[in-house]
Amino acid sequence: MTETLSRSHALTLDAADPLRHLRAEFLFPPHGDADQTYFVGNSLGLQPLRAKAMVQQVLDQWAGLAVEGHFTGQAQWMTYQELVTEPLARVVGALPSEVVAMNSLSVNLHLMMVGFYRPTRERPAILIEAGAFPSDRHAVESQIRFHGFDPATDLIEVEPDEATGSVSMAAIERAIAEHGPRLALVLWPGVQYRTGQAFDLGEIVRLAHAQGAAVGLDLAHAVGNLELSLHDDAPDFAVWCHYKYLNAGPGAVAGCFVHERHARADLPRFAGWWGHEKQTRFRMEPQFVPTPGAEGWQLSNPPILSLAPLRASLELFEQAGMPALRRKSVQLTAMLQALIQARLADVLELVTPAEPERRGSQLSLRVAGGRERGRALFEHLRAAGVLGDWREPDVIRIAPVPMYNRFAELHRFVEETEAWAGRS
Ligand SMILES: *Cc1c(COP(=O)(O)O)cnc(C)c1O
C-alpha cells in the first residue's frame, strides 16, 4: 500500500485540515460510545449545533411577542426569509435578487414550469435524463399532460451511454441537436442522484438555448456540494432542496433561482400575495404586481420555523466558503476511490465517473455478487456504525461531506468492508 493510502496519512490530513473545526458544529448520531461514521449527508445533512437556538429564538418570539413578532427586531418574520438570501446566493453563485427560499423542491419545480414550460404544437417536448428522480419525472410528465400533450412522444429521456451508467456530454449534445426544434424545456440535474455524475451545466445551458429551448436545473444533489455559478451559467431557472448538503433539516424549506434577465419579464405564473411587490403588499389591493426577481414567485408568507435551521447552516457555509469545501471534498472522494481501488476492487465497482470534475462528494458503489450480497454488506456496515445509503438493486452510496467528515473515517469504511468480505 502506498504511503498516501495509510491511516497515518489520513490522520495527518485531518490534523492539517483548515475546516476541521467545523465538525464540532454538528450533532452526530451515537453508535455505542462513539459517533456514527456518517456518509449520508447527500440524503439528510446532520443537524448544525446552532439550529436549536435559531428555532428556539422563533419559538420565543412567538411566545413573547405573538403577532408583533412579524415587526419586531432584526429577525422579524416580515423580512425573515431575506436573512438567508445573500448567503444562499453565494452558495449557488447567483445575485441575491435571483434566489429565494420557499416551498419544497417539487413544488418549486412545478411553479417554475408554469413560467418556463410553454409548449406549442411545434415545440411541445421536455428533455430529461433517463432514470431521473421520480418526483422530477412525475412533475414533467404531469405538466406535459396538463398542457394537452403526450408524454409518449413529448417526454424525451437521454439514455446513459457509458459503461457504468453515466451519460457522456456527446450523448447530451446529440439528443439536444436531434430534438432541438421540438424542445420547449431541458431539465437537467447538477449531480445525478443515483450515479453521482456531475455535469458541465454551462455547456448544457448553451446547447439548449442555441436550440431555442428554456433550461431548468435540479440542483438537489449539487447545492452545497459543487461550486455553482448559476448567474454566469445562465439557466432560466433552478430548484433545489436544503435538507441534503445544506443541513437545514427534514423537509426544510427549499430554494429557487430565476435568472436576472427574467426579473421583470411578464411570464405566466401562479401568483400569491407574498410574491406581490413588497412596498405595496399590505395595501391588500386586488391587482397583482410582482416583486421583481425570484421573490416575485413566492406564494405564501414563509415557514419561519423551517427557515431557522437553514440560517444556522448557512452561517457555516459563510465561514467555510464553497471553494474550500469543494477542495476538501475532491480530496476526500479521491482518497475514498483510491482506497477502494487498492483494497476492495473485487468487492466494489465504481459507478460514479472517476474524474473529479464529473462528480461531487458522492461515490456510488456497486456490490459484486448482486442484491443479496449488497444488502448483507450494507447491513454489516450499518451494524458497525458506518452509514451509507442503499439504492436498489445493488448500489451503496457513500458521500464524505467536507463540512464534517474526516479522512480517517474513510478507513473505517474500508476496514469494515474488508472485515465483512473476509468473513463471507
Ligand atoms: C431529493 C430530491 C428530490 C426531493 O424532492 P422534494 O420535493 O424535496 O421531496 C427531488 N428531486 C431530486 C433530483 C432529488 O434529489
XYZ file of C-alpha atoms and ligand atoms in Angstrom:
439
model
C 0.000 0.000 0.000
C 1.343 3.413 -0.887
C 2.056 5.849 1.911
C -0.739 8.238 0.902
C -3.285 5.468 1.491
C -2.164 4.749 5.035
C -4.285 5.537 8.049
C -1.488 7.680 9.470
C -1.540 9.840 6.337
C -5.297 10.301 6.762
C -4.744 11.390 10.366
C -2.094 13.869 9.196
C -4.526 15.349 6.677
C -7.211 15.632 9.348
C -4.830 17.426 11.715
C -3.877 19.907 8.974
C -7.416 20.352 7.597
C -8.331 24.065 7.650
C -12.014 23.077 8.003
C -11.527 20.606 10.886
C -13.144 22.918 13.473
C -16.487 22.675 11.651
C -17.062 19.088 12.715
C -17.748 20.292 16.255
C -20.584 22.429 14.866
C -22.662 19.310 14.113
C -24.534 16.686 16.109
C -23.581 13.107 15.249
C -25.935 10.213 15.972
C -24.206 7.995 18.524
C -23.106 4.463 17.824
C -22.385 2.856 21.175
C -19.910 5.175 22.868
C -18.638 6.638 19.606
C -20.074 8.844 16.885
C -21.641 7.166 13.918
C -19.495 7.313 10.793
C -21.998 9.263 8.767
C -21.700 9.233 4.961
C -25.297 10.180 4.184
C -25.068 13.966 4.112
C -26.236 13.685 0.489
C -29.573 12.419 1.773
C -30.074 14.195 5.105
C -27.357 16.542 6.333
C -26.512 16.438 10.036
C -28.035 18.911 12.461
C -25.949 22.045 12.996
C -25.474 22.594 16.734
C -26.748 26.153 16.447
C -30.003 25.114 14.715
C -31.727 24.578 18.053
C -31.023 28.145 19.208
C -32.291 29.512 15.899
C -35.533 27.552 16.241
C -35.789 28.459 19.925
C -35.487 32.140 19.003
C -38.551 31.846 16.788
C -40.489 29.985 19.482
C -39.508 32.691 21.990
C -40.587 35.476 19.629
C -43.874 33.712 19.142
C -44.354 33.229 22.898
C -43.250 36.705 23.897
C -44.432 38.833 21.010
C -47.099 36.819 19.203
C -48.303 38.832 16.210
C -45.805 41.577 16.982
C -43.091 39.072 16.053
C -43.750 39.995 12.456
C -42.491 43.535 13.039
C -40.089 43.359 15.974
C -36.324 43.070 15.954
C -33.662 42.103 13.463
C -35.098 38.614 12.957
C -38.688 39.826 12.490
C -40.793 37.438 10.454
C -41.891 40.018 7.879
C -38.415 40.007 6.358
C -37.069 36.787 7.886
C -36.506 34.967 4.603
C -34.254 37.803 3.447
C -31.778 36.756 6.165
C -30.852 33.723 4.069
C -30.825 35.424 0.660
C -27.230 36.649 0.462
C -25.519 33.565 1.910
C -27.670 31.375 -0.309
C -26.797 33.459 -3.370
C -23.102 32.928 -2.563
C -23.561 29.155 -2.245
C -25.104 28.918 -5.725
C -23.139 31.682 -7.458
C -26.109 33.959 -8.085
C -27.182 37.541 -7.480
C -29.272 37.967 -4.321
C -32.238 39.048 -6.451
C -32.036 35.729 -8.333
C -32.649 33.423 -5.339
C -35.415 32.791 -2.864
C -36.055 30.167 -0.191
C -39.614 28.920 -0.466
C -41.875 25.861 -0.592
C -40.317 22.469 -1.341
C -38.329 21.293 -4.345
C -41.118 19.551 -6.251
C -43.492 22.471 -5.665
C -40.893 24.926 -6.935
C -40.301 22.750 -9.986
C -43.990 22.944 -10.857
C -44.166 26.700 -10.223
C -41.135 27.263 -12.433
C -42.595 25.147 -15.207
C -45.720 27.301 -15.157
C -43.458 30.148 -16.215
C -40.849 28.391 -18.301
C -42.535 25.381 -19.882
C -44.679 26.968 -22.563
C -45.315 24.161 -25.025
C -46.701 24.782 -28.508
C -47.800 22.305 -31.150
C -44.439 22.715 -32.920
C -42.384 22.771 -29.725
C -44.034 20.650 -27.014
C -41.201 18.498 -25.637
C -39.236 18.281 -22.381
C -35.830 16.605 -22.357
C -34.561 14.962 -19.147
C -32.088 12.243 -18.228
C -33.315 8.623 -18.239
C -33.582 7.382 -14.661
C -34.394 10.834 -13.301
C -35.507 11.149 -9.681
C -39.160 10.003 -9.665
C -40.546 13.314 -8.425
C -38.913 15.182 -11.296
C -40.252 12.685 -13.798
C -43.752 12.826 -12.305
C -43.612 16.621 -12.427
C -42.608 16.878 -16.088
C -44.936 14.099 -17.180
C -47.913 15.676 -15.436
C -47.067 19.111 -16.853
C -46.939 17.670 -20.363
C -50.379 16.097 -19.850
C -51.715 19.256 -18.207
C -50.961 21.152 -21.419
C -52.727 18.503 -23.501
C -49.612 16.856 -24.907
C -48.473 13.243 -24.770
C -45.504 12.078 -22.686
C -45.087 9.105 -25.054
C -43.806 11.485 -27.724
C -43.058 14.673 -25.816
C -41.048 13.427 -22.848
C -37.576 12.710 -24.179
C -35.206 10.771 -21.937
C -31.482 10.672 -22.688
C -30.174 7.166 -22.057
C -26.805 6.546 -20.390
C -24.172 5.666 -22.991
C -21.183 4.941 -20.749
C -20.381 1.525 -19.324
C -21.169 2.333 -15.686
C -24.434 4.108 -16.479
C -23.314 7.714 -16.812
C -24.161 9.991 -19.738
C -21.467 11.483 -21.954
C -21.576 15.137 -22.960
C -21.624 13.881 -26.564
C -24.864 11.971 -25.907
C -26.472 15.058 -24.359
C -25.324 17.185 -27.273
C -26.678 14.646 -29.796
C -30.064 14.469 -28.065
C -30.420 18.246 -27.868
C -29.442 18.584 -31.533
C -31.722 15.747 -32.660
C -34.813 17.036 -30.856
C -33.853 20.736 -30.833
C -36.725 22.251 -32.832
C -39.296 20.322 -30.721
C -37.773 21.172 -27.315
C -39.675 23.580 -25.082
C -37.600 22.771 -21.984
C -34.452 20.938 -20.973
C -34.491 19.920 -17.300
C -31.122 18.619 -16.136
C -29.599 17.635 -12.779
C -26.469 19.238 -11.368
C -25.474 15.865 -9.917
C -27.411 12.729 -10.861
C -28.689 11.255 -7.589
C -28.175 7.599 -8.475
C -24.808 7.659 -10.258
C -23.293 10.735 -8.621
C -22.334 12.110 -12.034
C -21.857 15.902 -12.244
C -22.394 17.816 -15.474
C -20.999 20.811 -17.299
C -24.067 22.925 -16.648
C -22.900 25.996 -18.560
C -22.402 23.888 -21.679
C -25.819 22.214 -21.372
C -27.470 25.614 -20.985
C -25.605 26.908 -24.039
C -26.599 23.913 -26.198
C -30.259 24.074 -25.172
C -30.559 27.825 -25.581
C -28.955 27.556 -29.035
C -31.924 25.344 -29.983
C -34.432 27.803 -28.554
C -35.349 25.704 -25.509
C -35.678 27.007 -21.961
C -33.411 25.363 -19.362
C -34.151 24.396 -15.779
C -31.718 22.730 -13.390
C -32.450 20.420 -10.489
C -29.640 21.043 -8.040
C -30.851 18.830 -5.177
C -27.534 16.943 -5.104
C -25.365 19.813 -6.323
C -26.129 22.668 -3.945
C -23.592 22.843 -1.119
C -21.655 20.096 -2.922
C -20.261 21.691 -6.097
C -19.143 25.242 -6.702
C -22.032 26.551 -8.745
C -22.137 29.685 -10.909
C -25.795 29.989 -11.741
C -25.731 33.608 -12.812
C -22.955 33.029 -15.328
C -24.167 29.602 -16.476
C -27.491 31.359 -17.033
C -30.190 28.679 -16.916
C -33.666 30.168 -16.927
C -34.426 28.651 -13.526
C -33.084 26.218 -10.964
C -34.606 24.450 -7.978
C -33.109 22.561 -5.064
C -33.811 21.359 -1.526
C -31.969 22.284 1.656
C -32.048 19.077 3.674
C -29.225 17.308 1.814
C -25.796 19.033 1.734
C -27.346 22.229 3.140
C -28.138 20.608 6.527
C -31.401 22.508 7.111
C -33.355 19.545 8.469
C -36.023 17.120 7.281
C -38.429 18.657 4.794
C -36.716 22.047 5.114
C -37.909 24.950 3.007
C -36.368 24.656 -0.476
C -34.559 27.002 -2.862
C -35.273 28.539 -6.236
C -33.300 30.567 -8.782
C -34.733 32.732 -11.558
C -32.155 34.364 -13.808
C -31.879 38.151 -13.668
C -32.916 38.509 -17.315
C -36.402 37.338 -16.275
C -36.581 39.614 -13.219
C -39.233 41.864 -14.725
C -40.459 39.591 -17.512
C -44.176 39.208 -17.952
C -44.240 35.434 -17.577
C -47.255 33.307 -16.731
C -47.142 32.441 -13.069
C -49.276 31.072 -10.288
C -49.333 34.076 -8.009
C -49.818 34.567 -4.288
C -49.745 37.579 -2.010
C -46.154 37.049 -0.861
C -44.939 37.474 -4.433
C -46.592 40.885 -4.607
C -44.384 43.980 -4.655
C -43.131 44.375 -1.101
C -43.769 48.105 -0.696
C -47.463 47.782 -1.516
C -48.213 44.225 -0.354
C -50.089 45.379 2.712
C -52.341 47.755 0.850
C -54.135 44.484 0.124
C -55.288 45.611 -3.302
C -56.799 43.125 -5.735
C -54.333 43.627 -8.618
C -51.147 41.526 -8.529
C -47.892 43.426 -9.057
C -44.949 41.026 -8.781
C -41.801 41.780 -6.799
C -39.008 41.822 -9.396
C -36.757 38.755 -9.334
C -37.066 35.385 -7.676
C -39.061 36.708 -4.706
C -41.910 37.511 -7.060
C -42.588 33.780 -7.381
C -43.433 33.309 -3.707
C -46.987 32.402 -2.824
C -47.292 32.383 0.940
C -45.718 34.003 3.925
C -42.731 31.784 4.634
C -42.496 28.891 7.136
C -40.322 30.676 9.694
C -39.702 27.588 11.852
C -38.398 25.748 8.804
C -36.157 28.628 7.734
C -34.488 28.882 11.150
C -32.172 25.832 10.794
C -31.252 26.973 7.281
C -29.920 30.217 8.791
C -27.806 28.146 11.167
C -26.355 26.050 8.377
C -25.701 28.980 6.062
C -23.612 30.651 8.774
C -21.269 27.674 8.492
C -21.187 27.881 4.696
C -20.326 31.572 5.067
C -17.437 30.651 7.388
C -16.074 27.891 5.209
C -16.808 29.153 1.677
C -17.616 26.827 -1.196
C -14.098 26.887 -2.727
C -12.519 25.462 0.459
C -15.324 22.946 0.908
C -15.004 21.753 -2.663
C -11.210 21.500 -2.371
C -11.528 19.198 0.624
C -14.382 17.291 -0.970
C -12.307 16.492 -4.060
C -9.502 15.211 -1.815
C -11.827 13.107 0.345
C -13.570 11.489 -2.590
C -10.323 10.846 -4.456
C -8.897 9.145 -1.377
C -12.000 7.002 -0.988
C -11.753 5.971 -4.641
C -8.044 5.166 -4.326
C -8.611 3.101 -1.175
C -11.360 1.115 -2.865
C -9.210 0.501 -5.944
C -6.276 -0.618 -3.819
C -8.120 -2.815 -1.329
C -11.663 -3.573 -2.433
C -11.544 -3.809 -6.218
C -13.066 -7.306 -6.109
C -15.950 -6.191 -3.856
C -16.989 -2.733 -5.049
C -17.310 -1.351 -8.549
C -17.257 2.406 -9.006
C -20.409 3.584 -10.778
C -19.602 7.293 -10.421
C -17.236 8.825 -13.006
C -13.587 8.702 -11.947
C -12.769 12.281 -12.994
C -13.170 14.779 -10.123
C -14.780 17.363 -12.427
C -17.511 14.846 -13.325
C -18.659 14.160 -9.767
C -19.299 15.748 -6.387
C -18.765 14.189 -2.956
C -20.716 11.007 -3.545
C -19.426 7.703 -4.848
C -21.997 5.146 -5.943
C -20.571 1.665 -5.433
C -21.990 -1.481 -6.994
C -21.505 -4.509 -4.775
C -20.146 -7.547 -6.640
C -22.409 -10.583 -6.467
C -25.768 -8.855 -6.696
C -28.549 -7.661 -4.448
C -28.402 -10.149 -1.564
C -24.676 -9.675 -1.094
C -25.084 -5.920 -1.415
C -27.773 -5.852 1.274
C -25.605 -8.011 3.521
C -22.681 -5.604 3.225
C -24.946 -2.612 3.779
C -26.399 -4.195 6.940
C -22.940 -5.143 8.180
C -21.755 -1.552 7.765
C -24.828 -0.179 9.491
C -24.406 -2.538 12.430
C -20.778 -1.393 12.654
C -21.860 2.258 12.793
C -20.820 3.142 9.235
C -23.824 4.608 7.483
C -24.176 4.920 3.725
C -27.402 4.536 1.847
C -28.861 1.849 -0.302
C -30.156 2.208 -3.855
C -31.843 -0.768 -5.486
C -30.816 -3.167 -6.764
C -27.158 -3.343 -5.708
C -25.656 0.092 -5.057
C -24.351 1.648 -1.841
C -23.900 5.409 -1.955
C -21.144 6.886 0.196
C -20.852 10.654 0.454
C -17.955 12.009 2.526
C -19.066 15.549 3.313
C -16.258 18.104 3.666
C -18.156 20.128 6.266
C -17.963 17.368 8.881
C -16.369 14.134 7.652
C -12.745 13.239 8.289
C -10.168 11.472 6.147
C -9.698 8.840 8.854
C -13.388 7.923 8.572
C -12.732 6.655 5.034
C -10.534 3.994 6.628
C -13.395 2.932 8.889
C -15.490 2.239 5.806
C -12.710 0.329 4.054
C -11.741 -1.726 7.113
C -15.326 -2.691 7.883
C -15.906 -3.697 4.281
C -12.708 -5.770 4.314
C -13.773 -7.436 7.545
C -17.098 -8.358 6.003
C -15.523 -9.623 2.755
C -13.051 -11.750 4.731
C -15.876 -13.434 6.612
C -18.218 -14.023 3.704
C -34.038 14.832 -3.074
C -34.613 15.057 -4.431
C -35.951 15.438 -4.613
C -36.902 15.526 -3.448
O -37.998 16.336 -3.718
P -38.824 17.015 -2.534
O -39.798 17.856 -3.242
O -37.841 17.776 -1.689
O -39.450 15.922 -1.718
C -36.397 15.687 -5.897
N -35.559 15.571 -6.961
C -34.269 15.212 -6.819
C -33.392 15.092 -8.015
C -33.762 14.933 -5.555
O -32.501 14.537 -5.426
